[in-house]
PDB file of C-alpha atoms in Angstrom:
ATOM      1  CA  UNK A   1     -18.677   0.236  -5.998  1.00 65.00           C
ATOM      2  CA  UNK A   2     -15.350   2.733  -5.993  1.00 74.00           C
ATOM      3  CA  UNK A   3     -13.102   2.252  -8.934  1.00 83.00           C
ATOM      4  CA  UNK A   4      -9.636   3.818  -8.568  1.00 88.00           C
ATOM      5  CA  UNK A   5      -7.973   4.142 -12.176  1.00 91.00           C
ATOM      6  CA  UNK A   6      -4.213   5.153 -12.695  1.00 94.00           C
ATOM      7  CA  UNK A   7      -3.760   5.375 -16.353  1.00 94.00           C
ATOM      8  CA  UNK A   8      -0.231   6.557 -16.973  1.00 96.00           C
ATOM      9  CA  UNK A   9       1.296   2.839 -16.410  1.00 95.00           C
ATOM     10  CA  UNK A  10       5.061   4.317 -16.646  1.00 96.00           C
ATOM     11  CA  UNK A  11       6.728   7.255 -17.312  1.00 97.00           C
ATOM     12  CA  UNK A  12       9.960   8.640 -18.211  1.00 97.00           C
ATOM     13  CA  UNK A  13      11.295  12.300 -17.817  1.00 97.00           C
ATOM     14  CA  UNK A  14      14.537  14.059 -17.691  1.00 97.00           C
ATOM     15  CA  UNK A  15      16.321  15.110 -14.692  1.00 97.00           C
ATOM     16  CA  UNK A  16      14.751  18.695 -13.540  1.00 97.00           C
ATOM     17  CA  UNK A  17      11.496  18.097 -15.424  1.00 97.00           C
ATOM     18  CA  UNK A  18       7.924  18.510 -14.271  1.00 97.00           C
ATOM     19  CA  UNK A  19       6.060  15.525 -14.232  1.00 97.00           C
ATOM     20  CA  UNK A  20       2.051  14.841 -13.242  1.00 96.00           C
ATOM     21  CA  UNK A  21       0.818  11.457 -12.051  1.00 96.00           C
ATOM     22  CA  UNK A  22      -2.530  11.122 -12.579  1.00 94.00           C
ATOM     23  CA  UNK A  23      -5.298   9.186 -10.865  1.00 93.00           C
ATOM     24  CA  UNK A  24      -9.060   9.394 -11.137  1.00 92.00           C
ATOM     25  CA  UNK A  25     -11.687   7.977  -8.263  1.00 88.00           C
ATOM     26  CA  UNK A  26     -14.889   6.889  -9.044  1.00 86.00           C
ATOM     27  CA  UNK A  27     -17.300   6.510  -6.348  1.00 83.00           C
ATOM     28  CA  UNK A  28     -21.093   6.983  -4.857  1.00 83.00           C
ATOM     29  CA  UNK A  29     -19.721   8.087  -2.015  1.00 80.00           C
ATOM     30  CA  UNK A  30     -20.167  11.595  -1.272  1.00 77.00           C
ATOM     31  CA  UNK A  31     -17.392  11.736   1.558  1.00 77.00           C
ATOM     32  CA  UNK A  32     -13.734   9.940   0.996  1.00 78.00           C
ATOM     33  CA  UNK A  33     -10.187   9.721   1.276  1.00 81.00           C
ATOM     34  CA  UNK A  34      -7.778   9.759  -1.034  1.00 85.00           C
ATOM     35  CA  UNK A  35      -3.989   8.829  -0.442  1.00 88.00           C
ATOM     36  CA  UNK A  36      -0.713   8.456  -1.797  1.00 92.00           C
ATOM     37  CA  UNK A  37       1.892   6.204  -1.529  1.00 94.00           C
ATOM     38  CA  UNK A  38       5.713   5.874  -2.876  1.00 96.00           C
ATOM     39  CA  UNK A  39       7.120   2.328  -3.398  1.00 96.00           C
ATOM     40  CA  UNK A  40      11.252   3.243  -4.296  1.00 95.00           C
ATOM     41  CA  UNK A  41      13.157   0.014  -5.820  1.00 92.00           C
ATOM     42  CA  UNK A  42      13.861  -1.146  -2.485  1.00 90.00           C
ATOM     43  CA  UNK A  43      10.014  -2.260  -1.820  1.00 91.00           C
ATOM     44  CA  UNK A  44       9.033  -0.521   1.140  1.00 90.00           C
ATOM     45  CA  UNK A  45       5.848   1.869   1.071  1.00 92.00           C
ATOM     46  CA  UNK A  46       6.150   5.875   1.885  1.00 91.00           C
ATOM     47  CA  UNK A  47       2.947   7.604   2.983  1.00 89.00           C
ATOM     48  CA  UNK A  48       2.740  10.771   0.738  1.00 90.00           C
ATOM     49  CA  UNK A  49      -0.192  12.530   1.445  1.00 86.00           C
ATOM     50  CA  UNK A  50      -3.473  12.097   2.672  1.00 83.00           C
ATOM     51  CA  UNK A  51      -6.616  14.542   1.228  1.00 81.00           C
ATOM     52  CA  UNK A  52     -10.752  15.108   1.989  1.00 78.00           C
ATOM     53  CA  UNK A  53     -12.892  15.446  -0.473  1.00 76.00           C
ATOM     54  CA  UNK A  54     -13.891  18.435   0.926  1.00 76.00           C
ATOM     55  CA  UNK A  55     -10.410  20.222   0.319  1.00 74.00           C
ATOM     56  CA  UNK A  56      -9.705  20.924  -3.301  1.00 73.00           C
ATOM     57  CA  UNK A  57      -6.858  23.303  -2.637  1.00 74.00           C
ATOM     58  CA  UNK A  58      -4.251  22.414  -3.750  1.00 78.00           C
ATOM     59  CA  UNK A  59      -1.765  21.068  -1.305  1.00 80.00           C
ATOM     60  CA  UNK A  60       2.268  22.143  -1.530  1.00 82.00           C
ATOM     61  CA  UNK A  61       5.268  19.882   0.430  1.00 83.00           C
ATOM     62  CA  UNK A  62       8.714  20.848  -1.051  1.00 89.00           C
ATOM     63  CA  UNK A  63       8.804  19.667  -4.171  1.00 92.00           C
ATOM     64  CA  UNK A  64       5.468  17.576  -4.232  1.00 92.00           C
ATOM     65  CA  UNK A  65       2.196  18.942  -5.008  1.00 89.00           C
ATOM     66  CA  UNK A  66      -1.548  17.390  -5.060  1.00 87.00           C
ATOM     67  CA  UNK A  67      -4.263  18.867  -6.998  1.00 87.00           C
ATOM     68  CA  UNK A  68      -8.106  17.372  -5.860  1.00 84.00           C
ATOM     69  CA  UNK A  69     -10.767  18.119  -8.306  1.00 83.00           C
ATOM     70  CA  UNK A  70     -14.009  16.312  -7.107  1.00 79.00           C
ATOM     71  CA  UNK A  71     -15.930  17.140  -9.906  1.00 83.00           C
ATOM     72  CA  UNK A  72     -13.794  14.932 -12.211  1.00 85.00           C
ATOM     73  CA  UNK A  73     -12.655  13.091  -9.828  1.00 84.00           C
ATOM     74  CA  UNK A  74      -9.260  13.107 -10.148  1.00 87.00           C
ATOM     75  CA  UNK A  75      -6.765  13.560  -7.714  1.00 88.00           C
ATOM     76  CA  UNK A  76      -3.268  13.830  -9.530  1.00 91.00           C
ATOM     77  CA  UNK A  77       0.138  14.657  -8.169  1.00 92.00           C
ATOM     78  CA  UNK A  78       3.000  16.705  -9.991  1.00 94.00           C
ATOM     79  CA  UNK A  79       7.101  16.367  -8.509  1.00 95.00           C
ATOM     80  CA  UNK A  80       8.574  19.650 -10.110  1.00 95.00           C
ATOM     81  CA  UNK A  81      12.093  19.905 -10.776  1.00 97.00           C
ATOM     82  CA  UNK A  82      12.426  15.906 -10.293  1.00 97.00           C
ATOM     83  CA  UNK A  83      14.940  14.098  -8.753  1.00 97.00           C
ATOM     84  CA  UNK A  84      16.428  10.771 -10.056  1.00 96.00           C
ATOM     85  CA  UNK A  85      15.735   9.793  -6.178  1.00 96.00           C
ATOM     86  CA  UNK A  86      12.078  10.304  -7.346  1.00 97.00           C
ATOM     87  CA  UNK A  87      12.307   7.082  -9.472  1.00 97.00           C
ATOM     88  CA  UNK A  88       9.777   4.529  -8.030  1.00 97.00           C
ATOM     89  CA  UNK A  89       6.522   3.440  -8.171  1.00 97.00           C
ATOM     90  CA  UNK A  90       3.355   5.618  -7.026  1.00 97.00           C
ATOM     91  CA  UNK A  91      -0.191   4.419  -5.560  1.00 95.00           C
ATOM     92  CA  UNK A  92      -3.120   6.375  -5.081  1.00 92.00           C
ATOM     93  CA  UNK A  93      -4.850   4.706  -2.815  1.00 89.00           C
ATOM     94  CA  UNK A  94      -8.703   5.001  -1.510  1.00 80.00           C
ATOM     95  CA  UNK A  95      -9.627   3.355   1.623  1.00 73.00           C
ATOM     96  CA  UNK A  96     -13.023   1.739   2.374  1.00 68.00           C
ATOM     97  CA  UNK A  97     -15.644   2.922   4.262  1.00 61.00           C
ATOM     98  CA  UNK A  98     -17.043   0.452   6.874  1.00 57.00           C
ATOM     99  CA  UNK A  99     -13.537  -1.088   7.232  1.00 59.00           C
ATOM    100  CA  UNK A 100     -10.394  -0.172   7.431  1.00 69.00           C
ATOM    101  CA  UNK A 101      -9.046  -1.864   4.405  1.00 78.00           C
ATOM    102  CA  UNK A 102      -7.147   0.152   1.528  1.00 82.00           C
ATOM    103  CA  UNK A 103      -7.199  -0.911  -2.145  1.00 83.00           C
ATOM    104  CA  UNK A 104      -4.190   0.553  -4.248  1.00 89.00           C
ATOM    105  CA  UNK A 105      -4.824   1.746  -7.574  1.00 89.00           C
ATOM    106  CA  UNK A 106      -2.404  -0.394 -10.145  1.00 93.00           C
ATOM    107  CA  UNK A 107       0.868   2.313  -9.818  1.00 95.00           C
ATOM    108  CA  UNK A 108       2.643   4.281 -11.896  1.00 97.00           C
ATOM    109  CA  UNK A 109       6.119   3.323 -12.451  1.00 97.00           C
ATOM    110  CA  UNK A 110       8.117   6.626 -13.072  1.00 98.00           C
ATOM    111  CA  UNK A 111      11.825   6.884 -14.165  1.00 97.00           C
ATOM    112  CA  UNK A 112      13.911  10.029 -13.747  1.00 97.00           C
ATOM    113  CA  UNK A 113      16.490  10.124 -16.341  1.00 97.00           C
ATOM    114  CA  UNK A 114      19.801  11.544 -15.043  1.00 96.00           C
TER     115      UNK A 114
ATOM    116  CA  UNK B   1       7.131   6.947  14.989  1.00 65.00           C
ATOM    117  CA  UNK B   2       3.960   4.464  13.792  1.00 73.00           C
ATOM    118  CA  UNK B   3       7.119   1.428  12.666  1.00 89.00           C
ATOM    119  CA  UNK B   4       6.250  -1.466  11.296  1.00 94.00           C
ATOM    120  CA  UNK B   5       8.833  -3.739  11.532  1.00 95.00           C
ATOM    121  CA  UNK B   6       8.616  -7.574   9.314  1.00 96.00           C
ATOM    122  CA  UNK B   7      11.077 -10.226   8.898  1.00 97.00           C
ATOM    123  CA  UNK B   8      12.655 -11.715   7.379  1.00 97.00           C
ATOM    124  CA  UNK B   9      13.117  -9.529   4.426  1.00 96.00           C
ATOM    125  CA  UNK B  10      13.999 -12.375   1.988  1.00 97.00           C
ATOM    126  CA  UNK B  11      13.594 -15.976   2.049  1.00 97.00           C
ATOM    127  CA  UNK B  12      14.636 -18.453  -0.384  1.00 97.00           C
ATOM    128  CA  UNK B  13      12.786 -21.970   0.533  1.00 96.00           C
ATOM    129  CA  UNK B  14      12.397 -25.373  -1.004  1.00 97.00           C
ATOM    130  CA  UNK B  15       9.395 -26.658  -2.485  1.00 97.00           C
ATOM    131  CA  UNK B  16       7.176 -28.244  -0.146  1.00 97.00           C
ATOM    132  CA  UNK B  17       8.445 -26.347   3.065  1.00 97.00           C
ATOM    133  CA  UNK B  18       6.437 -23.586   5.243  1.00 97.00           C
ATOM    134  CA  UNK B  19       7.905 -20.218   5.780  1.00 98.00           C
ATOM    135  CA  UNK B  20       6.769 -18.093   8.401  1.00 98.00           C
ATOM    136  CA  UNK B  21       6.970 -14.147   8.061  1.00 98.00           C
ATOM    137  CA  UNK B  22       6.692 -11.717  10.957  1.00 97.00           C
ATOM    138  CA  UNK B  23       5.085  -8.338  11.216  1.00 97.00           C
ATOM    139  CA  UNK B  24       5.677  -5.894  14.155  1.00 96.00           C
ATOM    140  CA  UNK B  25       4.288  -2.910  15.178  1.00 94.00           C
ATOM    141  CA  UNK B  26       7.466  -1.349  17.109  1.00 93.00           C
ATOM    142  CA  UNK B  27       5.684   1.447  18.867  1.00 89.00           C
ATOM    143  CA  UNK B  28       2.447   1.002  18.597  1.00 90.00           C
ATOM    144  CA  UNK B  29      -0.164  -0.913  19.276  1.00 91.00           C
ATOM    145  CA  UNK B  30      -2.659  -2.429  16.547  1.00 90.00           C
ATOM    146  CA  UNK B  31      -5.433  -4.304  16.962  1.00 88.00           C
ATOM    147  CA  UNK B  32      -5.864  -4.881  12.805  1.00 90.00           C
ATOM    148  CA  UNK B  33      -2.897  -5.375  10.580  1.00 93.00           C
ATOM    149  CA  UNK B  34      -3.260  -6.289   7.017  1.00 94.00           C
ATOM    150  CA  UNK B  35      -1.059  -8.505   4.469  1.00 96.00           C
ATOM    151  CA  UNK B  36      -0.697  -7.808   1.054  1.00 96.00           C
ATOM    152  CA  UNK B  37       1.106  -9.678  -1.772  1.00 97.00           C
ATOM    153  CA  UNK B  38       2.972  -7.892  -4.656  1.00 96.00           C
ATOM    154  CA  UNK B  39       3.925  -9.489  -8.111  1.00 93.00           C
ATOM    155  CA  UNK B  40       6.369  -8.684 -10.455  1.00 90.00           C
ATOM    156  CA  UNK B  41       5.768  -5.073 -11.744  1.00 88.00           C
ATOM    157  CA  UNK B  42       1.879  -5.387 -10.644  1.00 92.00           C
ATOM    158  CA  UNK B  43      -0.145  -3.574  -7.853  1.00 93.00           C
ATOM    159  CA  UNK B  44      -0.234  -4.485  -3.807  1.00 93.00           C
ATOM    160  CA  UNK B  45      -3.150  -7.142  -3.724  1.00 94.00           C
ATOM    161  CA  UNK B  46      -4.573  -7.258  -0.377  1.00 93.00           C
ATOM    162  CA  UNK B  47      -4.679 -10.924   0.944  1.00 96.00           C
ATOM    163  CA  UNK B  48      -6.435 -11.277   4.249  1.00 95.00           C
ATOM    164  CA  UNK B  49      -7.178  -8.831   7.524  1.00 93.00           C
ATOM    165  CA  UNK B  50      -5.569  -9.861  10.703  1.00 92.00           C
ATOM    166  CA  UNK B  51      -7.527  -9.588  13.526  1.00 89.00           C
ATOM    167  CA  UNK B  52      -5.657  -9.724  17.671  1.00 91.00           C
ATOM    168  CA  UNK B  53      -7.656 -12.410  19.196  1.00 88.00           C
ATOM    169  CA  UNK B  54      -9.919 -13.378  16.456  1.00 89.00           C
ATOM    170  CA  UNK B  55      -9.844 -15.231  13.190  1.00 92.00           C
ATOM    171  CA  UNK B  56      -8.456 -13.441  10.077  1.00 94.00           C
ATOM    172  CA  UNK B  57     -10.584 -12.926   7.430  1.00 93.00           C
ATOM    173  CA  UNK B  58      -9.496 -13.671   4.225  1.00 95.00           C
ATOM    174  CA  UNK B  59     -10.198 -11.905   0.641  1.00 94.00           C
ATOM    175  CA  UNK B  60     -12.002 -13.676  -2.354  1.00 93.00           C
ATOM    176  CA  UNK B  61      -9.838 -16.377  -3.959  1.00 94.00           C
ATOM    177  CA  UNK B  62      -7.042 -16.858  -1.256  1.00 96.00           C
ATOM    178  CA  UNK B  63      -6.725 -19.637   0.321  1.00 95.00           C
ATOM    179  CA  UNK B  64      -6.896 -19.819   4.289  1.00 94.00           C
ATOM    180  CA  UNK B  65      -5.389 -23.011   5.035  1.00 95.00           C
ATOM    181  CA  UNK B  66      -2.632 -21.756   2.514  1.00 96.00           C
ATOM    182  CA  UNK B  67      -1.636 -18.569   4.036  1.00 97.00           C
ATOM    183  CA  UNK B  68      -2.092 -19.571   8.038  1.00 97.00           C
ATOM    184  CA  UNK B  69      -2.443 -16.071   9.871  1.00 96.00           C
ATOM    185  CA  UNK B  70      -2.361 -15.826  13.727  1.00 93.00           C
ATOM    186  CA  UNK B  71      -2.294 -12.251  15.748  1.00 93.00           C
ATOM    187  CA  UNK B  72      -0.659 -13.522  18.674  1.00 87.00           C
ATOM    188  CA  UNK B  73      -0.823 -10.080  20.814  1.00 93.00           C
ATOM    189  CA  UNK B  74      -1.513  -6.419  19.600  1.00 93.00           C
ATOM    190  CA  UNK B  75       2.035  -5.525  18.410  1.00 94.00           C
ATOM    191  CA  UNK B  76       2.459  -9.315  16.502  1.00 96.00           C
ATOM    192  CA  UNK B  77       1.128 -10.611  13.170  1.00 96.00           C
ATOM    193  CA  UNK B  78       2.294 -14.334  11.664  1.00 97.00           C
ATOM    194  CA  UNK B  79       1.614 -15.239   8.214  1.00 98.00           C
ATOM    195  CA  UNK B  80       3.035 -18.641   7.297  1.00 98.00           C
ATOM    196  CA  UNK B  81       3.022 -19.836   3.965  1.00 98.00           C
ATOM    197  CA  UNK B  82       2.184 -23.700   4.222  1.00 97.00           C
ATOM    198  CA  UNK B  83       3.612 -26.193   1.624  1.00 97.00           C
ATOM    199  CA  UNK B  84       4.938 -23.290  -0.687  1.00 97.00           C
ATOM    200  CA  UNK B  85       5.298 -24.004  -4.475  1.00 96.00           C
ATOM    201  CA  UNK B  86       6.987 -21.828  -6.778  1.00 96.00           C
ATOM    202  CA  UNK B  87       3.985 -19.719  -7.959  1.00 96.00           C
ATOM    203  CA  UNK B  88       3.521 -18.797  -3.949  1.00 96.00           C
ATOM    204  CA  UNK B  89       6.758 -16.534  -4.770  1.00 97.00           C
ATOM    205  CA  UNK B  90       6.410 -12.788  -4.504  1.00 97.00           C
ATOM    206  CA  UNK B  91       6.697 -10.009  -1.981  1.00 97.00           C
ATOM    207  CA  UNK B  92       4.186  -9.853   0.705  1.00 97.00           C
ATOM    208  CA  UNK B  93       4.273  -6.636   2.891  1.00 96.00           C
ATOM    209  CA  UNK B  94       1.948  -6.242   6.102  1.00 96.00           C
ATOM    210  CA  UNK B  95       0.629  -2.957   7.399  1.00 93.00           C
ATOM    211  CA  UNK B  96      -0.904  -1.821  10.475  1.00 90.00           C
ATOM    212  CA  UNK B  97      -2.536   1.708  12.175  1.00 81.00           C
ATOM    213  CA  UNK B  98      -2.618   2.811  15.537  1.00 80.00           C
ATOM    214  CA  UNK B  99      -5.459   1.625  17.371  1.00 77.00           C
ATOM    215  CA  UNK B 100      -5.277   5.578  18.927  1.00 75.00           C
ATOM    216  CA  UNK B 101      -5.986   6.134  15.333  1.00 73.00           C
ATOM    217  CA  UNK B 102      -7.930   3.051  13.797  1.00 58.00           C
ATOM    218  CA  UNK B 103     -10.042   4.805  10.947  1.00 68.00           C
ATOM    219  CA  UNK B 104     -10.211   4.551   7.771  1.00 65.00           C
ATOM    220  CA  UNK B 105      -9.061   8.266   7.458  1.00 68.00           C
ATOM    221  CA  UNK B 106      -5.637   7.584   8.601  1.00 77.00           C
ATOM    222  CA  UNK B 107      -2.520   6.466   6.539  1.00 81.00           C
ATOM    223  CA  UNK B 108      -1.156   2.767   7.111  1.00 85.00           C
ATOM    224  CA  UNK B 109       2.258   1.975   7.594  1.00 89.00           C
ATOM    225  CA  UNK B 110       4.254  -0.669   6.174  1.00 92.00           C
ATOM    226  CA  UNK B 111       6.307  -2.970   6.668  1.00 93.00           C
ATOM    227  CA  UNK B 112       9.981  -3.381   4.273  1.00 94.00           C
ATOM    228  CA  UNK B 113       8.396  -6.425   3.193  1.00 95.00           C
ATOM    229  CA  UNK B 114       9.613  -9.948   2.604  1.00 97.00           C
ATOM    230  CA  UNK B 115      10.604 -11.427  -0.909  1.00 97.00           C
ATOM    231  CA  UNK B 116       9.957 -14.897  -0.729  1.00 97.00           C
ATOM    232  CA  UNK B 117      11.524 -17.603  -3.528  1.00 97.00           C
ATOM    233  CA  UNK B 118       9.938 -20.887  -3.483  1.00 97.00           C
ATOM    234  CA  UNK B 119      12.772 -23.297  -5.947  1.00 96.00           C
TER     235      UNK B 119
END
């Protein structure tokens, strides 16, 4: 069975700070997925990012960077130099193999403080 | 591209009345579409898979003859809550994938969701 774990339930940082989400995936599998997804106050869901388990290099858009460690399993996501439009909820996300379902880790709610 | 469109985006209903939400796929076609319901400050809980042509197939503890789902055509999911009660109030969002790209590799998009209020 996978277990996706997001243990930072919210989080508050100042305007311009650095700030790491963190999410850890537990699984048998030796091959998966691993995705991200933004949920702003307004509801709707923002694909992030989408990474292999055979790529832990670390991947850079803008702003937004992912960092995939396999051998703790943990696939966490750092905003530098945040944004108050940064405030929202984020899911990691793995989907399951066999179907095409996906199963959202429980979010972390993070505030930018202007 | 990949839009998922879903309607209405709120709905405030009586007790005891049925409320029927929409999901398109705008320029795409998808055979599966999913439906997910969101409570207050909690997680996306998936609710059922919607199948084109088929019967949807529902997760552990939800109730089919609650939450009536019907894929009408590849670009069209229904989801009609039947005799809603106050607890049936929260946001449900549907999703959907290409069926150029139906994997389990590749992102879903999502509808804006619908905020439904049962009084």
């Amino acid at each position: 069975a996978q277990k996706v774990t997001q243990a930072q339930t919210e989080i508050s940082v100042v305007e311009k700070e650095d700030v790491t989400l963190d999410c850890v995936y537990e699984t048998r599998d030796t091959t998966y997925y691993l995705f991200w997804y933004k949920q702003p106050p307004s509801g709707e869901l923002v694909f992030l990012i989408r990474r292999n388990s055979f790529d832990e290099q670390n991947e850079i858009s803008g702003r937004y960077s992912w960092n995939f460690q396999k051998s703790t399993s943990s696939f966490n996501f750092t905003i530098t130099a945040s944004q108050v439009v940064d405030s929202a909820v984020y899911f990691c996300a793995p989907p399951n193999f066999g179907n095409e379902k996906l199963t959202f880790g429980t979010g972390t709610r993070l505030t930018i403080i202007p | 591209g990949a839009v998922v469109s879903q309607h209405p985006s709120r709905v405030i209903c009586k007790s005891g009345t049925s409320v029927k939400i929409e999901c398109r796929s705008l320029d795409f076609q998808a055979t599966t579409m999913f439906w997910y319901r969101q409570f207050p400050k909690q997680s996306l809980m998936l609710m059922a898979t919607s199948n084109e042509g088929s019967k949807a197939t529902y997760e552990q503890g939800v109730e089919k003859d609650k939450f009536l789902i019907n894929h009408a055509s590849l670009t069209l999911s229904t989801l009609t809550v039947t005799s809603a009660h106050p607890e049936d109030s929260s946001f449900y969002i549907c999703s959907a994938r290409s069926d150029r790209l139906s994997s389990y590799n590749s992102p879903l998009h999502f509808g804006n969701g619908t905020r439904l209020t049962v009084t």
